[in-house]
Short mmCIF file of C-alpha atoms in Angstrom, two decimals:
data_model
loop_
_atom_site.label_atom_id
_atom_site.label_comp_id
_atom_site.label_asym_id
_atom_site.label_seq_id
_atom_site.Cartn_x
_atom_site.Cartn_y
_atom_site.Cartn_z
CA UNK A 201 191.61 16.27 154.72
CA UNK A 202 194.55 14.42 153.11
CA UNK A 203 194.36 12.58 150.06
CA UNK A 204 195.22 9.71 151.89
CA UNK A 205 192.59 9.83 154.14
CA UNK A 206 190.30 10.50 151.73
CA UNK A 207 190.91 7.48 149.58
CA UNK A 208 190.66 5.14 152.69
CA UNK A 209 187.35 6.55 153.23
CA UNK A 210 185.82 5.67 150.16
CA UNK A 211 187.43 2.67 150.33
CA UNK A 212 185.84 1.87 153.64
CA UNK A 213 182.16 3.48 152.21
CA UNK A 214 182.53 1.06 148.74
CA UNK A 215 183.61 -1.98 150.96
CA UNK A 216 180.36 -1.33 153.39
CA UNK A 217 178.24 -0.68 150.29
CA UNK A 218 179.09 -3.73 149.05
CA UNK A 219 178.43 -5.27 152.33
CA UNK A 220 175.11 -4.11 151.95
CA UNK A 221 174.57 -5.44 148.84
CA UNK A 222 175.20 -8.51 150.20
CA UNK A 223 173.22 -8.42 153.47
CA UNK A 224 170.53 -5.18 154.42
CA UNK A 225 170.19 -4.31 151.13
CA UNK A 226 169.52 -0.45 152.08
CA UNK A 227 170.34 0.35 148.58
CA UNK A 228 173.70 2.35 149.65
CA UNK A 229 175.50 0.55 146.83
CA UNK A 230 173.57 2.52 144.42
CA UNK A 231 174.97 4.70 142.52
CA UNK A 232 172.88 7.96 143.63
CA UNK A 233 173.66 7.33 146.71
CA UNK A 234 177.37 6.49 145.98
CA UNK A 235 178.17 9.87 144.02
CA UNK A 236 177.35 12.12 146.71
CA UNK A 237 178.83 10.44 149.84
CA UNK A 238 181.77 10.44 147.53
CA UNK A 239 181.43 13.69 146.73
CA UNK A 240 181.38 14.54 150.51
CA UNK A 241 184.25 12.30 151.08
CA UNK A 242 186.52 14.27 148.77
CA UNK A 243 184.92 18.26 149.02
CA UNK A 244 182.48 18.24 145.96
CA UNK A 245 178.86 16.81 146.74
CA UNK A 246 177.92 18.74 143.32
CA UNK A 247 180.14 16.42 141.03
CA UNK A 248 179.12 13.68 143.18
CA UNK A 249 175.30 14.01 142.54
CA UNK A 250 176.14 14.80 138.91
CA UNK A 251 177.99 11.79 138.47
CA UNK A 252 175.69 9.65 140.34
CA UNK A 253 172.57 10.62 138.32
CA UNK A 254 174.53 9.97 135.20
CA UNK A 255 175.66 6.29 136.59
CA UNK A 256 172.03 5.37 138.26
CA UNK A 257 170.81 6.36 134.70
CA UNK A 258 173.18 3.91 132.98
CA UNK A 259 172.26 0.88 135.38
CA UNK A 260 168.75 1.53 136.13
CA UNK A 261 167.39 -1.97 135.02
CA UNK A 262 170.44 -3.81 135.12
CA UNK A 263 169.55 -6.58 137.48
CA UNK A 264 170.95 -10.02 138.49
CA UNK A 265 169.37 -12.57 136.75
CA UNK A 266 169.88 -15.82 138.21
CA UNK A 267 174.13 -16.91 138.04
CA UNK A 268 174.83 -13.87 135.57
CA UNK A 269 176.63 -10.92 137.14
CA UNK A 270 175.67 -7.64 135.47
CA UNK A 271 178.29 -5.11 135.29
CA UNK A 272 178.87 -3.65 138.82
CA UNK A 273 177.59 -0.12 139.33
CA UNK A 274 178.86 0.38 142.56
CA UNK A 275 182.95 0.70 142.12
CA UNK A 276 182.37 2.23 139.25
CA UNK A 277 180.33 4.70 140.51
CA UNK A 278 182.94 5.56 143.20
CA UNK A 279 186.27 5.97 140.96
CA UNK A 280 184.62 7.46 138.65
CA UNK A 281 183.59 9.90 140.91
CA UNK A 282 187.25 10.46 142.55
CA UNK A 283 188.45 10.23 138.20
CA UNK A 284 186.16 13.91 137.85
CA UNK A 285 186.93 15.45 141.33
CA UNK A 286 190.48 15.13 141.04
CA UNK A 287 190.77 16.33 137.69
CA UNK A 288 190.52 13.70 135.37
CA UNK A 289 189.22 15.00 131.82
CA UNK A 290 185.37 15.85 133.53
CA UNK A 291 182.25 14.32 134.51
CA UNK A 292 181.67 12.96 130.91
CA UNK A 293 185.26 11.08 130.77
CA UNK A 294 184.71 9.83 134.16
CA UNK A 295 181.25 8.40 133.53
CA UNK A 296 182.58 7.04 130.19
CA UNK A 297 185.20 5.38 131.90
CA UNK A 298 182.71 3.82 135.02
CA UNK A 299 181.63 1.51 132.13
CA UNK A 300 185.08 0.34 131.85
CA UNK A 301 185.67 -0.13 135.52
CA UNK A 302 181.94 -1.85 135.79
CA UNK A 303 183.72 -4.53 133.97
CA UNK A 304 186.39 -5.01 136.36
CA UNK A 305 183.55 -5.03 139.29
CA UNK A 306 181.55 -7.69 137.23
CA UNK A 307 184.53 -9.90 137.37
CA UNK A 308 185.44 -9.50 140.72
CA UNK A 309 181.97 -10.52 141.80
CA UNK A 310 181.81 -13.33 139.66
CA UNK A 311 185.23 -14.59 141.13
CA UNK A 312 183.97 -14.09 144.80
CA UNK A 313 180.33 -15.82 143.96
CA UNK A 314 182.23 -19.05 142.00
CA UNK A 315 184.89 -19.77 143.82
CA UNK A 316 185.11 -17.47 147.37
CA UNK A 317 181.66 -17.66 148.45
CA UNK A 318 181.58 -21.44 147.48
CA UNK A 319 184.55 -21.74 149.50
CA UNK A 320 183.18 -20.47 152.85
CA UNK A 321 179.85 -22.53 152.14
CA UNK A 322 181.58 -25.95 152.41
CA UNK A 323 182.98 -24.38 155.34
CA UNK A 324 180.00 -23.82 156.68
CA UNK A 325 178.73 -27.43 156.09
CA UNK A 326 181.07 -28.38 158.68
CA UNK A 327 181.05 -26.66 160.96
CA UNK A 328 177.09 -27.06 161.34
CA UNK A 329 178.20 -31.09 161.28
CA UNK A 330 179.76 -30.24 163.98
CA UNK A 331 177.33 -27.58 165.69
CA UNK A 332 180.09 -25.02 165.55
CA UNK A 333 178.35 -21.74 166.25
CA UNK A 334 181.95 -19.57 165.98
CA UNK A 335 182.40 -21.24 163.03
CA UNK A 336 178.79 -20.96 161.32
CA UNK A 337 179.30 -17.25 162.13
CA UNK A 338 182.92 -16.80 160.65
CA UNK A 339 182.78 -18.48 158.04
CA UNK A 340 178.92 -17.62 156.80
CA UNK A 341 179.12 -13.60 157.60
CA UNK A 342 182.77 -12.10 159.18
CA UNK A 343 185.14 -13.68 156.49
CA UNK A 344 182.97 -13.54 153.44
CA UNK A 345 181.83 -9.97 154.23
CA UNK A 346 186.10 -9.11 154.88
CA UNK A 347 186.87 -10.12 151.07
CA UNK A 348 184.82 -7.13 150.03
CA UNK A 349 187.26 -5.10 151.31
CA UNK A 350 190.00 -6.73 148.76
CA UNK A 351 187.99 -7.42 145.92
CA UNK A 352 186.12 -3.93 145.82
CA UNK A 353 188.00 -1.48 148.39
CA UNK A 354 191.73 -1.90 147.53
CA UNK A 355 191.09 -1.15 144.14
CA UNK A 356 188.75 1.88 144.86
CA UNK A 357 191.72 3.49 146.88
CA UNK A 358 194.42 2.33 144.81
CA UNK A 359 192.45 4.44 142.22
CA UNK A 360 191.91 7.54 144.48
CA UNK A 361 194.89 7.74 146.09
CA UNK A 362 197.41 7.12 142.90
CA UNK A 363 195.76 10.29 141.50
CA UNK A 364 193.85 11.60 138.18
CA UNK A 365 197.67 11.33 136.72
CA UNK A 366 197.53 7.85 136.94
CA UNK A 367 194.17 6.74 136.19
CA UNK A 368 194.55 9.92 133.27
CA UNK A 369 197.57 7.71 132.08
CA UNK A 370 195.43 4.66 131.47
CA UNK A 371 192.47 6.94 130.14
CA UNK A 372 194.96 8.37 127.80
CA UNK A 373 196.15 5.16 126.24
CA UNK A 374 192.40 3.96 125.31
CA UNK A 375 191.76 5.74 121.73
CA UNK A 376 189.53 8.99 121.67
CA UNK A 377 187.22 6.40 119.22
CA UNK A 378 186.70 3.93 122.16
CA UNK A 379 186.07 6.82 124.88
CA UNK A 380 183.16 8.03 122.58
CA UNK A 381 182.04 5.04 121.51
CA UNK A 382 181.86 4.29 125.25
CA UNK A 383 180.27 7.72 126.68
CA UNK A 384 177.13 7.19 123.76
CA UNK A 385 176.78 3.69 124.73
CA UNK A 386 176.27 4.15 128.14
CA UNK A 387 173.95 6.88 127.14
CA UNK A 388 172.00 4.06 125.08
CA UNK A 389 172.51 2.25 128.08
CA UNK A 390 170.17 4.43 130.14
CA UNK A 391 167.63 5.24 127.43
CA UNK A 392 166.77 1.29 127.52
CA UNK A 393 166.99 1.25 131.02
CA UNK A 394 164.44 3.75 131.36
CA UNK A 395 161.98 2.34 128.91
CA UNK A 396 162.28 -1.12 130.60
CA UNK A 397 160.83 0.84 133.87
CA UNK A 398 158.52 2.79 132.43
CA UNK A 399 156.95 -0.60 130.66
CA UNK A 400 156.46 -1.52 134.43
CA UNK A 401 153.98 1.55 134.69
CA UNK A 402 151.02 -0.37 134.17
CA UNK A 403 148.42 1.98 135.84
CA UNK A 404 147.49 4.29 133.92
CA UNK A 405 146.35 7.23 136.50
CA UNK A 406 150.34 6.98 137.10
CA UNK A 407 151.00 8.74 133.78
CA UNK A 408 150.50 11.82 134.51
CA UNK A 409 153.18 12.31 137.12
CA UNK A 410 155.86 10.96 134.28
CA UNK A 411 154.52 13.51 131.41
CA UNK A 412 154.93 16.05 134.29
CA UNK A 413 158.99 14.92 134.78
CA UNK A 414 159.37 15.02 131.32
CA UNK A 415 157.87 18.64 130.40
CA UNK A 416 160.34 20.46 133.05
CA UNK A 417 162.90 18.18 131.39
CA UNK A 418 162.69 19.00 127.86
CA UNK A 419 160.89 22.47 128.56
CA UNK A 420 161.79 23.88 131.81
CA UNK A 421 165.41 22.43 131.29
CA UNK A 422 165.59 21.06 135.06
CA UNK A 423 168.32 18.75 135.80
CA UNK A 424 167.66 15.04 137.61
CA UNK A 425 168.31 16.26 140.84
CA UNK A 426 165.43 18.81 140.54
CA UNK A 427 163.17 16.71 138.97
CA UNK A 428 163.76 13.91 141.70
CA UNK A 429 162.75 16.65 144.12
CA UNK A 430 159.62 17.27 142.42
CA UNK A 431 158.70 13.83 142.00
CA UNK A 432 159.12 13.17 146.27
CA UNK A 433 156.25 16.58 145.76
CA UNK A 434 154.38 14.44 143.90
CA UNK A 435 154.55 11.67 145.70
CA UNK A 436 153.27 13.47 149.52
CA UNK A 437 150.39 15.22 147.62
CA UNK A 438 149.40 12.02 146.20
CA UNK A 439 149.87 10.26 149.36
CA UNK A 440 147.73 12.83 151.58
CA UNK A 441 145.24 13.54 149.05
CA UNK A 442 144.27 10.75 147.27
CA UNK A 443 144.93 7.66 149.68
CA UNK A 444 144.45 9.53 153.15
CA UNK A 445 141.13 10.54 151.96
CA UNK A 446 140.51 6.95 150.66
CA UNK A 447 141.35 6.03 154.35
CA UNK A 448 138.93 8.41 155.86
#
């Protein structure tokens, strides 16, 4: 598969993730689910899930709070993806750098929620004044839903299809200093993410399954992507031995 083609698919995934976002809400836009369809898109599901994990981890209670945008996860997730593939200083450069390009998403939704989106609303308003269904439909779904494709697509392929030289050259022009500063941040970033969710564990008999998660962490040495697969474990035996017998 070209390069070409490749960047024009994950253009086309970001824009319908974004889509999502927007509509469904199937979670696609996340960024473990991002990484690896990536990662498929370009040959290497392995850096994908790596740099997914790592991403997820960063945002994993950013929310939106009523008109603040948080820092997008999504586009990030995605060139930062294509940055390690193709060769662009690793996975820890690459995630390092998604909190650079989350910036740029974060603007790009706050320009389509202030002024685009407002836009197609007044739109909206009349054509319901004047009970025009083509209209309500245009301008309240197909139009609003096509600027996701510029705001968040042309800049995802743009990045992938310009190369790791390219985005390497901007990379290379931010001082080492701001790179690290950047990579422990986001690290920082998911530590308080993760406390914020585990203060949301309020029953107790639920404990136990997050001191499991963390003893093959810190003692077994098992990476996220195992420990996820444990926890879905968890999660059935739970299911079909606690609450099915509660059922029965």
């Amino acid at each position: 598969m070209s390069l070409l083609v490749q960047a024009l698919l994950v253009a086309a995934f970001v824009t319908i993730a974004f889509i999502d976002s927007h509509t469904a809400q199937t979670h696609i836009f996340r960024p473990i689910v991002v990484g690896p369809v990536v990662g498929l898109i370009m040959g290497d599901v392995a850096t994908g899930f790596t740099v997914g994990v790592q991403v997820e981890m960063m945002f994993l209670a950013v929310i939106f709070v009523g008109t603040a945008n948080p820092p997008d996860p999504t586009i990030s997730t995605a060139i930062a993806t294509g940055i390690a593939i193709l060769g662009g200083g690793g996975t820890e450069t690459a995630v390092a750098t998604a909190l650079a390009v989350s910036v740029i998403g974060q603007m790009a939704t706050t320009f389509q929620n202030s002024i685009i989106n407002v836009f197609f609303m007044h739109r909206v308003e009349a054509a319901v004044e004047k009970i025009d269904r083509h209209g309500i439909v245009l301008n309240n779904t197909i139009l609003p839903m096509a600027f996701n494709a510029l705001l968040y697509g042309l800049p995802t392929f743009l990045a992938i299809y310009l190369g790791a030289d390219y985005v390497q050259a901007i990379i290379d022009a931010i001082p080492d200093q701001i790179i690290t500063g950047l990579s422990v941040g986001g690290n920082m970033i998911g530590a308080v993410g993760f406390a914020l969710l585990l203060s949301s564990i309020k029953a107790r008999k639920f404990w136990p399954f997050f001191l499991l998660g963390f003893i093959f962490a810190s003692y077994f040495g098992m990476n996220m992507v195992g420990i996820a697969l444990v926890a879905v474990v968890g999660v059935a035996m739970y299911y079909y031995f606690v609450l099915a017998d509660d059922r029965n």
